[in-house]
Short mmCIF file of C-alpha atoms in Angstrom, two decimals:
data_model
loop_
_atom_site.label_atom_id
_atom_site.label_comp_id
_atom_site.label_asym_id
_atom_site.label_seq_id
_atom_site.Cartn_x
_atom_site.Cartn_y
_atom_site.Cartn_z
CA UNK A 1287 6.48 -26.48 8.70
CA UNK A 1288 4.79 -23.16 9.39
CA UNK A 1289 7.74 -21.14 9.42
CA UNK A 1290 9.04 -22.71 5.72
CA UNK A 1291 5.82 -22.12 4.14
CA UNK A 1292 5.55 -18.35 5.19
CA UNK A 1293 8.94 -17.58 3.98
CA UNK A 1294 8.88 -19.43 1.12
CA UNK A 1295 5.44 -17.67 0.50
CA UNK A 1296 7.07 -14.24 1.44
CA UNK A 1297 10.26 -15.11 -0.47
CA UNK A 1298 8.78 -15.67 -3.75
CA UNK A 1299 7.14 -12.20 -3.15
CA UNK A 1300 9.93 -10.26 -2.32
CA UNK A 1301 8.29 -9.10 1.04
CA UNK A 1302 10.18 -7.62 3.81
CA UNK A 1303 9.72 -10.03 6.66
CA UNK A 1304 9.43 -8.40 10.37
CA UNK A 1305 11.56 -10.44 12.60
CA UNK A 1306 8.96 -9.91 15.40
CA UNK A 1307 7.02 -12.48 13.34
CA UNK A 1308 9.39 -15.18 13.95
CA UNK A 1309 9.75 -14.55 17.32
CA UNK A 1310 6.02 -14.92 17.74
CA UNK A 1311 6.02 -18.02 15.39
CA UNK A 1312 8.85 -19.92 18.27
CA UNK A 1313 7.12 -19.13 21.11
CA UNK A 1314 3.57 -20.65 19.34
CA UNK A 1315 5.00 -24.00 18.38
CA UNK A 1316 4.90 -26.51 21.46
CA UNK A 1317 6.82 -29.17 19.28
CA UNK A 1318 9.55 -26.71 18.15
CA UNK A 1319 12.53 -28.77 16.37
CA UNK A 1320 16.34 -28.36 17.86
CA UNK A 1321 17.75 -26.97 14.47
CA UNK A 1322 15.88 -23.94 12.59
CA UNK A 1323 16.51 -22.45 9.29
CA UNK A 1324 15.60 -18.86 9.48
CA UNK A 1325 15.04 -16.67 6.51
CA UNK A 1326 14.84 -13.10 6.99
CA UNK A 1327 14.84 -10.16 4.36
CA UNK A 1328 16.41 -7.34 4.74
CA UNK A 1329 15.34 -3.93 3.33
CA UNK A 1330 18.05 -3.91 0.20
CA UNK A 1331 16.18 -7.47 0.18
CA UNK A 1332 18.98 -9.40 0.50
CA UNK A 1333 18.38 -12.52 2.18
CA UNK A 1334 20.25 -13.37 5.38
CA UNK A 1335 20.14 -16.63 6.56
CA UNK A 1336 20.95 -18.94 9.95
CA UNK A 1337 21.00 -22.61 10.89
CA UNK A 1338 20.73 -22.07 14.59
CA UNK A 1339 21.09 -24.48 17.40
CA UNK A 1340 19.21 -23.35 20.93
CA UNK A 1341 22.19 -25.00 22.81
CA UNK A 1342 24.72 -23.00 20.48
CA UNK A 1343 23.04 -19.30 20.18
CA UNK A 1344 24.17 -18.29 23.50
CA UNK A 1345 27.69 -19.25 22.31
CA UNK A 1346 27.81 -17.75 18.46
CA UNK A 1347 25.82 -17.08 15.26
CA UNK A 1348 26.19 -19.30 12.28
CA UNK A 1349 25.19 -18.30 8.84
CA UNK A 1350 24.76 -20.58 6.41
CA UNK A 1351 23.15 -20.79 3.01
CA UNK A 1352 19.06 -21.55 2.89
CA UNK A 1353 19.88 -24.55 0.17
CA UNK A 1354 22.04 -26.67 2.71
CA UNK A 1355 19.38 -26.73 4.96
CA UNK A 1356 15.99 -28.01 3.77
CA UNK A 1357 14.79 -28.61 -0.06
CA UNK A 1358 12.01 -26.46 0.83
CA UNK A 1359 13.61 -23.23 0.13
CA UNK A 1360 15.13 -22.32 -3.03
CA UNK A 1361 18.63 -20.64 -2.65
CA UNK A 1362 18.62 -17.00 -3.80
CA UNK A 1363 22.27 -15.61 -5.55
CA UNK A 1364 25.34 -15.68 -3.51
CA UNK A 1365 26.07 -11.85 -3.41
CA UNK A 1366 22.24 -11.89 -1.57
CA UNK A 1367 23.54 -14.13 1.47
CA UNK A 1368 24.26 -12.47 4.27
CA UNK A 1369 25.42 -13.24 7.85
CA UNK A 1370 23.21 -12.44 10.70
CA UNK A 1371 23.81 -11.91 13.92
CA UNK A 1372 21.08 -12.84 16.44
CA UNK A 1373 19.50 -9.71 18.34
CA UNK A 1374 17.10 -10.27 21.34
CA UNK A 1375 13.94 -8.89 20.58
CA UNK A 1376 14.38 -11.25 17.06
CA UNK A 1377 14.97 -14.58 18.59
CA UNK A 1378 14.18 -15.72 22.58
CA UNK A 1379 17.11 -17.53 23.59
CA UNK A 1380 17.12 -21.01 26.05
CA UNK A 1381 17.65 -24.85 25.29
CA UNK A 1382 14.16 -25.13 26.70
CA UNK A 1383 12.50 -23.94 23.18
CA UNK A 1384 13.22 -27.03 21.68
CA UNK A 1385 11.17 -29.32 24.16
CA UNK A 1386 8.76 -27.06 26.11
CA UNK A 1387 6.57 -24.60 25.75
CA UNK A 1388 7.83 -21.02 27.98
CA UNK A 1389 6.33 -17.86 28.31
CA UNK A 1390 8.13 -15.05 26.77
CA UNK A 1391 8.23 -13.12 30.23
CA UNK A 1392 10.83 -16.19 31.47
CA UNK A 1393 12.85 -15.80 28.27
CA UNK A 1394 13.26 -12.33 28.53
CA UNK A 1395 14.80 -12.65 32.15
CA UNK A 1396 17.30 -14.77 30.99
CA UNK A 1397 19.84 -11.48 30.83
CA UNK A 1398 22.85 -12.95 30.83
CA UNK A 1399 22.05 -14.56 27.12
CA UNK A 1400 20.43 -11.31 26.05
CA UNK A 1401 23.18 -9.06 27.07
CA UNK A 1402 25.54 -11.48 24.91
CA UNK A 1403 23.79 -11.27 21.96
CA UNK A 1404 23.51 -7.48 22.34
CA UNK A 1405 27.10 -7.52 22.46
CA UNK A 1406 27.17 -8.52 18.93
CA UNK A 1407 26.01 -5.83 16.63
CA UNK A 1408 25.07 -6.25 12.78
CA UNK A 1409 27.85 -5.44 10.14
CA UNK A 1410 27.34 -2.19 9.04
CA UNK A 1411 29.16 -3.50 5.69
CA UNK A 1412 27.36 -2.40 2.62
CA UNK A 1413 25.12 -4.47 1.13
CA UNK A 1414 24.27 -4.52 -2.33
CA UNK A 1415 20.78 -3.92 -3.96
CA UNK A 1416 19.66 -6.65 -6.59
CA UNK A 1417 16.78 -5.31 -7.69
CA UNK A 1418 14.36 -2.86 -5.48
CA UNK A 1419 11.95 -5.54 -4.28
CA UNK A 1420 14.01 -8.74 -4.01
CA UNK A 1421 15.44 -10.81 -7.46
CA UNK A 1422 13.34 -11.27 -9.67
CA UNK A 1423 12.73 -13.84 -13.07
CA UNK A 1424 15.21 -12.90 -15.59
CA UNK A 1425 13.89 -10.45 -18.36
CA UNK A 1426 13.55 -11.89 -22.06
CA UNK A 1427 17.08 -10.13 -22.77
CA UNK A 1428 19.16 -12.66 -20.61
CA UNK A 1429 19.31 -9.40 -18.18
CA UNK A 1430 18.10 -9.94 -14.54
CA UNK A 1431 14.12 -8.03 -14.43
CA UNK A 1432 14.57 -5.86 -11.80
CA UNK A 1433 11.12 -4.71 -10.57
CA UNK A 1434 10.45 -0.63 -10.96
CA UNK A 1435 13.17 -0.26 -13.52
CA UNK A 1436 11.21 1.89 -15.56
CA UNK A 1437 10.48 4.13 -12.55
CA UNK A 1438 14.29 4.38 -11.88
CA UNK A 1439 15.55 4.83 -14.92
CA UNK A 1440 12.94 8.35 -15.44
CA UNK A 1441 14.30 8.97 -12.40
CA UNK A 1442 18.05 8.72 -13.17
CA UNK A 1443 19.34 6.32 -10.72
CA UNK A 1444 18.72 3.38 -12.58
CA UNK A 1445 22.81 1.73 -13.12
CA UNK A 1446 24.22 4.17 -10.37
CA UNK A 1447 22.81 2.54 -7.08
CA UNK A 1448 24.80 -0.28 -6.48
CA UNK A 1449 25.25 -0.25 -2.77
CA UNK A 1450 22.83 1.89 -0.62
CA UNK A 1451 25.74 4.45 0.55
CA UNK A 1452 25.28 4.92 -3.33
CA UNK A 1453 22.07 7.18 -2.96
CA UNK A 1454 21.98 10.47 -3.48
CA UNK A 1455 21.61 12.57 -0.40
CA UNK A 1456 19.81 15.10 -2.65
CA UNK A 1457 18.02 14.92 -5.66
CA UNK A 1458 16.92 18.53 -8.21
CA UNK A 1459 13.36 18.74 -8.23
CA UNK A 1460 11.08 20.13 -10.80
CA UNK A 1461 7.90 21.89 -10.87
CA UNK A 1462 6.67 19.01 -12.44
CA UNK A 1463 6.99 16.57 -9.78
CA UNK A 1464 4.08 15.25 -7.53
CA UNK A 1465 4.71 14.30 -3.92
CA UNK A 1466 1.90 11.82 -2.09
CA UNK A 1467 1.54 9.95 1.02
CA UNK A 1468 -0.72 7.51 0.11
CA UNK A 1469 -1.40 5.56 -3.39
CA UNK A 1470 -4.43 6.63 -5.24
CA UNK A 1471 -5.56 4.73 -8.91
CA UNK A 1472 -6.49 7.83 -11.04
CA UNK A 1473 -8.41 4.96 -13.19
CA UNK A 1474 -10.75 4.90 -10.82
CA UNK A 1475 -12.13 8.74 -10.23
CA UNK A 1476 -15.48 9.87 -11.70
CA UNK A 1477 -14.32 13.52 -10.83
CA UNK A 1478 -11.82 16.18 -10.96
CA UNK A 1479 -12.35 19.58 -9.22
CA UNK A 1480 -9.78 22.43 -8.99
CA UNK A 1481 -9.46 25.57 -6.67
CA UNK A 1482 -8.67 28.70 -8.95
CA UNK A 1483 -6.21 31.08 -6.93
CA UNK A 1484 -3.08 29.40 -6.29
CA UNK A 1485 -3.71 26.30 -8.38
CA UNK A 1486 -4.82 26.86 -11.92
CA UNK A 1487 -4.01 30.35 -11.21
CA UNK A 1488 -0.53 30.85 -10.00
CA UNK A 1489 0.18 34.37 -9.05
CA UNK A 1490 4.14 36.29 -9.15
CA UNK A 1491 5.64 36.90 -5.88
CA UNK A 1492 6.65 39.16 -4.03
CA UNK A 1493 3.59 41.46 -6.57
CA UNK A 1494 0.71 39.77 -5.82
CA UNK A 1495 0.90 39.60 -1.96
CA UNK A 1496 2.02 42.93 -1.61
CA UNK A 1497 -1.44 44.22 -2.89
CA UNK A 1498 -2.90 42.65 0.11
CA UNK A 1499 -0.24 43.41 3.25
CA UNK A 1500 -0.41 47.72 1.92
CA UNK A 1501 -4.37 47.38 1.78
CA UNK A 1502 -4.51 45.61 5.20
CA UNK A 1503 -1.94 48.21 6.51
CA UNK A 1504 -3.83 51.47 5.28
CA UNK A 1505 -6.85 49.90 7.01
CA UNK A 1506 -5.15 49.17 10.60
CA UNK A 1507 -4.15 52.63 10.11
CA UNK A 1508 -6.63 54.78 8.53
CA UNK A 1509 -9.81 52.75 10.30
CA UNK A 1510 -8.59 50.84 13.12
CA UNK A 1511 -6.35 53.63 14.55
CA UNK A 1512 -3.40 52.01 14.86
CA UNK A 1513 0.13 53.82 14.86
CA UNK A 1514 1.45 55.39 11.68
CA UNK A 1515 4.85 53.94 12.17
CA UNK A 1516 2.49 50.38 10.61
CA UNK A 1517 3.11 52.28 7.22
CA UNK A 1518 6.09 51.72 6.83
CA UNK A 1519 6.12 47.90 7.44
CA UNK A 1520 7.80 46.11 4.61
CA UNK A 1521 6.70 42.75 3.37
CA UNK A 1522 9.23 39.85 3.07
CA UNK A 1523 7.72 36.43 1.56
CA UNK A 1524 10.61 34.87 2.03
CA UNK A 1525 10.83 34.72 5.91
CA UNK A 1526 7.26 32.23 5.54
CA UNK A 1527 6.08 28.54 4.81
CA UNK A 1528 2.92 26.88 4.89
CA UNK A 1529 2.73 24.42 7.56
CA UNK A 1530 3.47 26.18 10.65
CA UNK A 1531 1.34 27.23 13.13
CA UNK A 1532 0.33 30.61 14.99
CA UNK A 1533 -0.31 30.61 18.78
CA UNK A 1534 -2.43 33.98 18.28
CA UNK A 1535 -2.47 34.17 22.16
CA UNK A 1536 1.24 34.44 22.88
CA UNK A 1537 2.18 36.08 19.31
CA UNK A 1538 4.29 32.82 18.76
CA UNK A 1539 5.22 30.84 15.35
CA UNK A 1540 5.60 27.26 16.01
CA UNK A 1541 7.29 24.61 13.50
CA UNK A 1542 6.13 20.94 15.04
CA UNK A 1543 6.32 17.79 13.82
CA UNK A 1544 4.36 14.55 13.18
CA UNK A 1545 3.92 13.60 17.14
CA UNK A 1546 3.17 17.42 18.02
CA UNK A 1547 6.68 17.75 19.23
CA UNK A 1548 7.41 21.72 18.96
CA UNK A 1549 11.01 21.93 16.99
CA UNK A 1550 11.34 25.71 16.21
CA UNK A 1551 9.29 28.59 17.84
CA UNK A 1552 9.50 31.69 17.14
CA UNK A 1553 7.95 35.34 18.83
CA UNK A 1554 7.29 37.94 16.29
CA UNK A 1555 10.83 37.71 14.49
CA UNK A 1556 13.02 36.72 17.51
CA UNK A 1557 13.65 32.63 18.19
CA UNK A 1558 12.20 31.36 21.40
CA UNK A 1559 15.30 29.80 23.01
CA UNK A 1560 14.67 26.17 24.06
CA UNK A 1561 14.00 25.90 28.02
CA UNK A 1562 11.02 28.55 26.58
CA UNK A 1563 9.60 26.74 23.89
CA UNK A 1564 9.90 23.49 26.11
CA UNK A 1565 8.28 25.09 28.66
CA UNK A 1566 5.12 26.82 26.92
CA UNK A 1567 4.57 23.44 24.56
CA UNK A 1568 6.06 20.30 25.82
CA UNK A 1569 4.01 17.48 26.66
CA UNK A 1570 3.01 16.32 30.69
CA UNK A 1571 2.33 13.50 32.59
CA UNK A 1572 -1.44 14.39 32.11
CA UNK A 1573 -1.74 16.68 29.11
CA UNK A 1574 -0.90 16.32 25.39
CA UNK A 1575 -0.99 19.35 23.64
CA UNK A 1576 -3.35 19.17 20.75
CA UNK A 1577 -3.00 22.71 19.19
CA UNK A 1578 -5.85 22.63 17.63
CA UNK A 1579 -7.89 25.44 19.67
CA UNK A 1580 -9.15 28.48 18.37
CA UNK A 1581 -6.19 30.48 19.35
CA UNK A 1582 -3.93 27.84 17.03
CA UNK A 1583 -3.85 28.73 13.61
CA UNK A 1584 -2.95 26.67 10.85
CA UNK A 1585 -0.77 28.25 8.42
CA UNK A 1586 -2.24 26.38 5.09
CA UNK A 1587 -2.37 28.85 2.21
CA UNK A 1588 0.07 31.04 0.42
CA UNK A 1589 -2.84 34.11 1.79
CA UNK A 1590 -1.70 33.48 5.12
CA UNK A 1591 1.82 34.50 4.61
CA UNK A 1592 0.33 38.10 4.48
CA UNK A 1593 -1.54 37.25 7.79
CA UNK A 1594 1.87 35.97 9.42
CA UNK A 1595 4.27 38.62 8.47
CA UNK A 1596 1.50 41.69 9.40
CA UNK A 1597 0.75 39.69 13.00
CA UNK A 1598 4.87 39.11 13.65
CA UNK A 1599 5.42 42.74 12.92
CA UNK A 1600 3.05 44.31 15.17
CA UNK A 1601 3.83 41.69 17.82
CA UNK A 1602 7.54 42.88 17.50
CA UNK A 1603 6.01 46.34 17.86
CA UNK A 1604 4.02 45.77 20.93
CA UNK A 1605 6.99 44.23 22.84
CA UNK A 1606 9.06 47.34 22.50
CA UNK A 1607 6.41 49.15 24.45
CA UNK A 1608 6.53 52.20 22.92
CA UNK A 1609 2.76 52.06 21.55
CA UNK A 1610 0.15 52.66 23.91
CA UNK A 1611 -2.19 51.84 21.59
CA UNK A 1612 -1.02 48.35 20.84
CA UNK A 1613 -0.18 48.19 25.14
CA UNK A 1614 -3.93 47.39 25.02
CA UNK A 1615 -4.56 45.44 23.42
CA UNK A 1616 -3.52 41.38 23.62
CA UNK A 1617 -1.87 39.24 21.13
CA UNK A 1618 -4.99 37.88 20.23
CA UNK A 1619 -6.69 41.13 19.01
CA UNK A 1620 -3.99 42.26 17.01
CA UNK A 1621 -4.24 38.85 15.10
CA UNK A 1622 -8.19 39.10 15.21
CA UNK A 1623 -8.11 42.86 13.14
CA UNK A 1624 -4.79 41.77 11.03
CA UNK A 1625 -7.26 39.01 9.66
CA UNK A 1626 -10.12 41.03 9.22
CA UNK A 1627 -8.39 43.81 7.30
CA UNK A 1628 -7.08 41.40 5.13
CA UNK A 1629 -9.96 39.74 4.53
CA UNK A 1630 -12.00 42.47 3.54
CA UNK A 1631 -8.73 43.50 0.84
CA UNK A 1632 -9.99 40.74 -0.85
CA UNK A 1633 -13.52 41.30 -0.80
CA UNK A 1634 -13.99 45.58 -1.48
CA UNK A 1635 -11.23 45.02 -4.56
CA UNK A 1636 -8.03 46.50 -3.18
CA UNK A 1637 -6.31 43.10 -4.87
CA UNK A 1638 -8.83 41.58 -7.49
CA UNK A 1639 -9.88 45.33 -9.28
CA UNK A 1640 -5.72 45.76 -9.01
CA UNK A 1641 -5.28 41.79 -10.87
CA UNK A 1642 -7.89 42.52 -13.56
CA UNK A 1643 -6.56 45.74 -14.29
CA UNK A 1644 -2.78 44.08 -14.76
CA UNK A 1645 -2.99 40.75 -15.36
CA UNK A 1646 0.08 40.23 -17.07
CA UNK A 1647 1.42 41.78 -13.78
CA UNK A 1648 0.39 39.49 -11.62
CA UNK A 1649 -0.76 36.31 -13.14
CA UNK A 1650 1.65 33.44 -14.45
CA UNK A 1651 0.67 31.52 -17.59
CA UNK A 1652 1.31 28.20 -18.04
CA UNK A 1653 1.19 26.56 -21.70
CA UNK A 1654 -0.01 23.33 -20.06
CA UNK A 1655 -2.85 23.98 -18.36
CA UNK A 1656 -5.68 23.70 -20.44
CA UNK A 1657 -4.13 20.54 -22.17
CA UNK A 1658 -4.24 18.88 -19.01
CA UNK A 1659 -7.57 19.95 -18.47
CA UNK A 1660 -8.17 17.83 -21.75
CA UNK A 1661 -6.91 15.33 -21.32
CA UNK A 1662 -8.90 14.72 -18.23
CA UNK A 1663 -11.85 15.40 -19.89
CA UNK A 1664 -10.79 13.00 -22.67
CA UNK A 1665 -10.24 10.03 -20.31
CA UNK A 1666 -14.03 10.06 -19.39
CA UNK A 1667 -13.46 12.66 -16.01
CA UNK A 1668 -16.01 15.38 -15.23
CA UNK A 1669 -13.76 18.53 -14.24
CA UNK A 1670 -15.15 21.06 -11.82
CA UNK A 1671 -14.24 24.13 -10.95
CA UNK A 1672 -14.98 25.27 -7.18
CA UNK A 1673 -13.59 28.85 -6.57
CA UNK A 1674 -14.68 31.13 -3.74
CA UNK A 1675 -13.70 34.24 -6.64
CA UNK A 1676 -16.89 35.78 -7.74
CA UNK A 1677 -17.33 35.35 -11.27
CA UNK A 1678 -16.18 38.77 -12.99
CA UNK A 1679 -12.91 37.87 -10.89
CA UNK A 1680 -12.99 33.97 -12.02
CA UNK A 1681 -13.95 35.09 -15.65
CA UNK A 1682 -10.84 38.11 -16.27
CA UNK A 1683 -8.38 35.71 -14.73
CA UNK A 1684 -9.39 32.28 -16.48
CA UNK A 1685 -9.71 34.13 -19.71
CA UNK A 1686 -5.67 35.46 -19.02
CA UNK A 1687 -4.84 32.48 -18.45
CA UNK A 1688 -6.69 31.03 -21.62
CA UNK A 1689 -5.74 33.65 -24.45
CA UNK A 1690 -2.69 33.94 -22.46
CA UNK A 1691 -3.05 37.85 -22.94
CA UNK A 1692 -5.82 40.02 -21.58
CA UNK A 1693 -8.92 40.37 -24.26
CA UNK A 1694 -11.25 43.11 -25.01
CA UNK A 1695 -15.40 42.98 -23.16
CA UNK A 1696 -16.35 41.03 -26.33
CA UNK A 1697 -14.21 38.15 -26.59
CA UNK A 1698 -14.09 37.75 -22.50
CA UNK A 1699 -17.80 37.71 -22.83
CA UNK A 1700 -17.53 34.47 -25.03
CA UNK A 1701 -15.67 32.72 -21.96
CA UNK A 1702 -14.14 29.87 -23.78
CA UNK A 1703 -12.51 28.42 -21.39
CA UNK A 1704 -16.10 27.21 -20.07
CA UNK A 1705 -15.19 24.33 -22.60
CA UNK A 1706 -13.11 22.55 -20.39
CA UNK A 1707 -15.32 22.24 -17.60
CA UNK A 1708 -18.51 20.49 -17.19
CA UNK A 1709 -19.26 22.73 -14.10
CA UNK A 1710 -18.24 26.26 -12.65
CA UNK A 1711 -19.00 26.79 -8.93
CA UNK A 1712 -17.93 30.40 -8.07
CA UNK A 1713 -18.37 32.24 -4.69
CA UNK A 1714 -18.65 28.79 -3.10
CA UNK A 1715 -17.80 30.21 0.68
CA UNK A 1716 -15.59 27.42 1.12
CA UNK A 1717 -15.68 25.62 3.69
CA UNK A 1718 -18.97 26.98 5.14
CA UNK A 1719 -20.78 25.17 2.27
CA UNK A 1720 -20.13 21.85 3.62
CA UNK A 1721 -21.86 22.45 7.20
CA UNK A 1722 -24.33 24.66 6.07
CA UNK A 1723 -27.61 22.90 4.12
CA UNK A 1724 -29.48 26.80 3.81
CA UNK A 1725 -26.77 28.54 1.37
CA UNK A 1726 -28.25 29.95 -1.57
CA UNK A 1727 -27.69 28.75 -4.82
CA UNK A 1728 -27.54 30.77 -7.82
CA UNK A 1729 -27.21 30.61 -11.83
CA UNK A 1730 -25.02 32.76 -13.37
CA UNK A 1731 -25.35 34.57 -17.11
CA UNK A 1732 -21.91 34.09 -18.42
CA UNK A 1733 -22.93 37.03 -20.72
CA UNK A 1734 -23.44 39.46 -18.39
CA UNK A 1735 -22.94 38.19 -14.33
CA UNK A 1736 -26.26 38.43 -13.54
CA UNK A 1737 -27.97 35.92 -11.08
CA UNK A 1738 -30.95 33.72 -11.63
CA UNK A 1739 -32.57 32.18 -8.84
CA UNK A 1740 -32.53 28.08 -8.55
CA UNK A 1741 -33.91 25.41 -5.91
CA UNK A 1742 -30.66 23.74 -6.75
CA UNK A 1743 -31.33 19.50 -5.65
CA UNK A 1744 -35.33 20.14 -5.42
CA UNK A 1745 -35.04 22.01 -8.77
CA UNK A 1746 -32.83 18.76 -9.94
CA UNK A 1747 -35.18 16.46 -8.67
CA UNK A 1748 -38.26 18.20 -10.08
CA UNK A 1749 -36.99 17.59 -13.88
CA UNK A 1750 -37.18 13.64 -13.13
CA UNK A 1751 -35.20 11.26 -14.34
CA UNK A 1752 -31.57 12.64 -15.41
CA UNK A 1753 -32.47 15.70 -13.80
CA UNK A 1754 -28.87 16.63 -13.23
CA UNK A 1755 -27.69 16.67 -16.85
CA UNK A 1756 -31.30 18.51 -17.91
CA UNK A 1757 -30.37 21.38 -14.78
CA UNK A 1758 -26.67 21.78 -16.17
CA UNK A 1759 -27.85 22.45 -19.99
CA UNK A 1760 -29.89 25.42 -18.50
CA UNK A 1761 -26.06 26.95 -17.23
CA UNK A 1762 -23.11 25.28 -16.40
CA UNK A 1763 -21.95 28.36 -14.07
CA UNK A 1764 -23.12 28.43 -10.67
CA UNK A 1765 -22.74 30.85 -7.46
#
């Protein structure tokens, strides 16, 4: 009676149902009837269906359809039914189920049985889809309502999937299309924030980077004292992409997957054959490796493509040993003053003064960002932005992108683009601000750049009630 009810339950759902739960659900019942109708769905949900006998399974598979076998169910269409053919780890196998209780450790030595079923694999026919979750009530139209049709029609599969071998193995992508790994109601956010460089501000490749791999190379030279041959070190964004990782202590690139499992390593520009990478990353009996040490570095930003193609030159470099200078010094250095010089490129202006000069040069405008920004705003979101840019950086670039043109000291000055914000967080030192309470907060003139000082949440709290609002209508822009 259990068993009907859950997939008559699941069955009016459209659920997938694991076959591990029936298994559990035999070995529970004590008073377990000779015949059973099993119901399982599959994931095209078709329904497959069995009337089986525990003196007949070791012998063959039946399939039959649900209707013949108890009023309870309801019998789905006839190009849904299915056989099934009985596999061990779905259904534990002995005449003794149907008047005793056994543990599953007994059933599972009968091998003989198991080995039989084994034997009998599932068609690998194809199977056709009626609808994505299972059939469904017929639409107003006469038409069967197949759930998601809307979804697969903007798609453009909708009509062409009739079998699963029907899928495209590959589908064009857009610019426009988001990719998630978990759902998330929009409906229910009180806030929006966005990071400026490389998300409302989208910058040209290979332009933009360059400005940062020459300034970091003129500093390993000119300061650092490393060979002049790093001069002439050419920068190639297309070699890089974000997600990989860089073992700064053997000079290695490392491509690994969801259970840490190391798939593609590279050293410098040369592939680490695969006794090596096995070797240097694979898993023991007593150690997992974790990589997340300070020697691992997560490759997680477009910057860090400058980062990896500086480090995997100079490691190539170092390995023909004809640098004393780089001799020694260890992987780990190199990496340590690659990352330094480059951070400081973007800090003393060798890219930003570059980027304000020539926006138009660097910068790519989009004719939908500021509408999206609006229409955010218009659904009742507060929109934030949270740069680490200093303002006169944050102020040229957002006004590009804005006026779609560079302006003259007057009309930047006006900074309309402030209207589509409700607050402006620049120089943030993301993400230092989240561990440390004693960062200084300051309000920024729009007109000018100066800073005012502020006890930011004491300063909030002092105004009383609605303090926030009162301490945002002083200045919206904050550093």
């Amino acid at each position: 009676k259990t068993l009907r009810i859950m997939v008559r339950f699941h069955q009016s759902l459209g659920i997938i149902i694991p076959m591990s739960l029936f298994s559990r659900t035999f070995r529970a019942s004590s008073a377990f009837v000779p015949n059973v109708a099993i119901a399982s769905v599959t994931h095209t949900a078709a329904f497959s269906t069995a009337r089986i006998s525990p003196k007949e399974i070791v012998k063959r598979d039946i399939a039959r359809p649900i209707a013949s076998m108890s009023p309870s169910f309801s019998s789905p269409p006839s190009s849904s039914l299915r056989s099934m053919k009985i596999r061990p780890h779905q259904m534990r196998t002995t005449a003794r189920f149907a008047t005793e209780e056994v543990s599953s450790y007994e059933v599972d030595e009968d091998e003989d049985t198991e080995q039989l079923l084994a034997d009998n694999s599932i068609s690998d026919s194809p199977m056709e889809i009626n609808g994505v979750n299972g059939d469904a009530a017929p639409a107003p139209n006469g038409e069967a309502a197949v759930p998601f049709r809307e979804v697969l029609t903007s798609v453009g599969i909708y009509d062409k999937i009739k079998t699963i071998r029907d899928m495209p193995e590959k589908r064009p992508l857009s610019q426009n299309d988001v990719f998630c790994n978990r759902e998330l109601k929009l409906s229910a956010l009180k806030a929006m924030g966005f990071d400026m460089d490389y998300t409302l501000a989208q910058y040209k490749q290979p332009a933009f980077d360059k400005l940062a791999f020459e300034g970091a190379r003129d500093k390993l030279v000119r300061a650092l004292g490393y060979p002049e041959d790093v001069l002439d070190l050419e920068y190639d964004h297309t070699f890089w992409v974000r997600g990989l990782i860089i073992d700064t202590q053997r000079g290695n690139f490392l491509k690994i997957d969801r259970h840490k499992y190391v798939r593609l390593a590279y050293h410098g520009f040369n592939p680490i054959s695969s006794i090596t990478r096995k070797h240097l990353y694979s898993r023991t009996f007593n150690k997992v490796p974790s990589f997340t040490e300070k020697s691992f570095v997560n490759m997680d930003t477009l910057f860090q493509h400058v980062d990896a193609h500086l480090f995997a030159s100079l490691v190539d470099m170092k390995d023909r040993g004809e640098y004393e200078f780089l001799d020694d010094r260890t992987y780990e250095e190199i990496y340590r003053q690659v990352r330094q010089c480059v951070d400081l490129c973007h800090r003393d202006g060798v890219i930003k003064d570059e980027v304000a000069r020539n926006p138009e040069k660097y910068l790519v405008l989009d004719d939908g960002l500021f509408p999206m920004l609006k229409s955010y705003r218009d659904a009742g979101l507060k929109v934030f932005l949270l740069t680490n840019s200093y303002w006169e950086y944050t102020s040229v670039v957002m006004n590009y992108l804005f006026h779609k043109e560079k302006v003259g000291k007057e009309e930047q000055k006006k900074n309309s683009w402030l209207d589509y914000f409700d607050v402006c967080i620049v120089g943030s030192c993301k993400p230092a601000y989240l561990v440390d309470p004693y960062l200084n907060l300051f309000r920024v003139k729009p007109e000018d750049g100066s800073l005012l000082n502020t006890d930011g949440l004491f300063e909030i709290e002092a105004l009383g009630p609605d303090g926030a609002n009162k301490f945002l209508e002083q200045g919206k822009v904050r550093n």
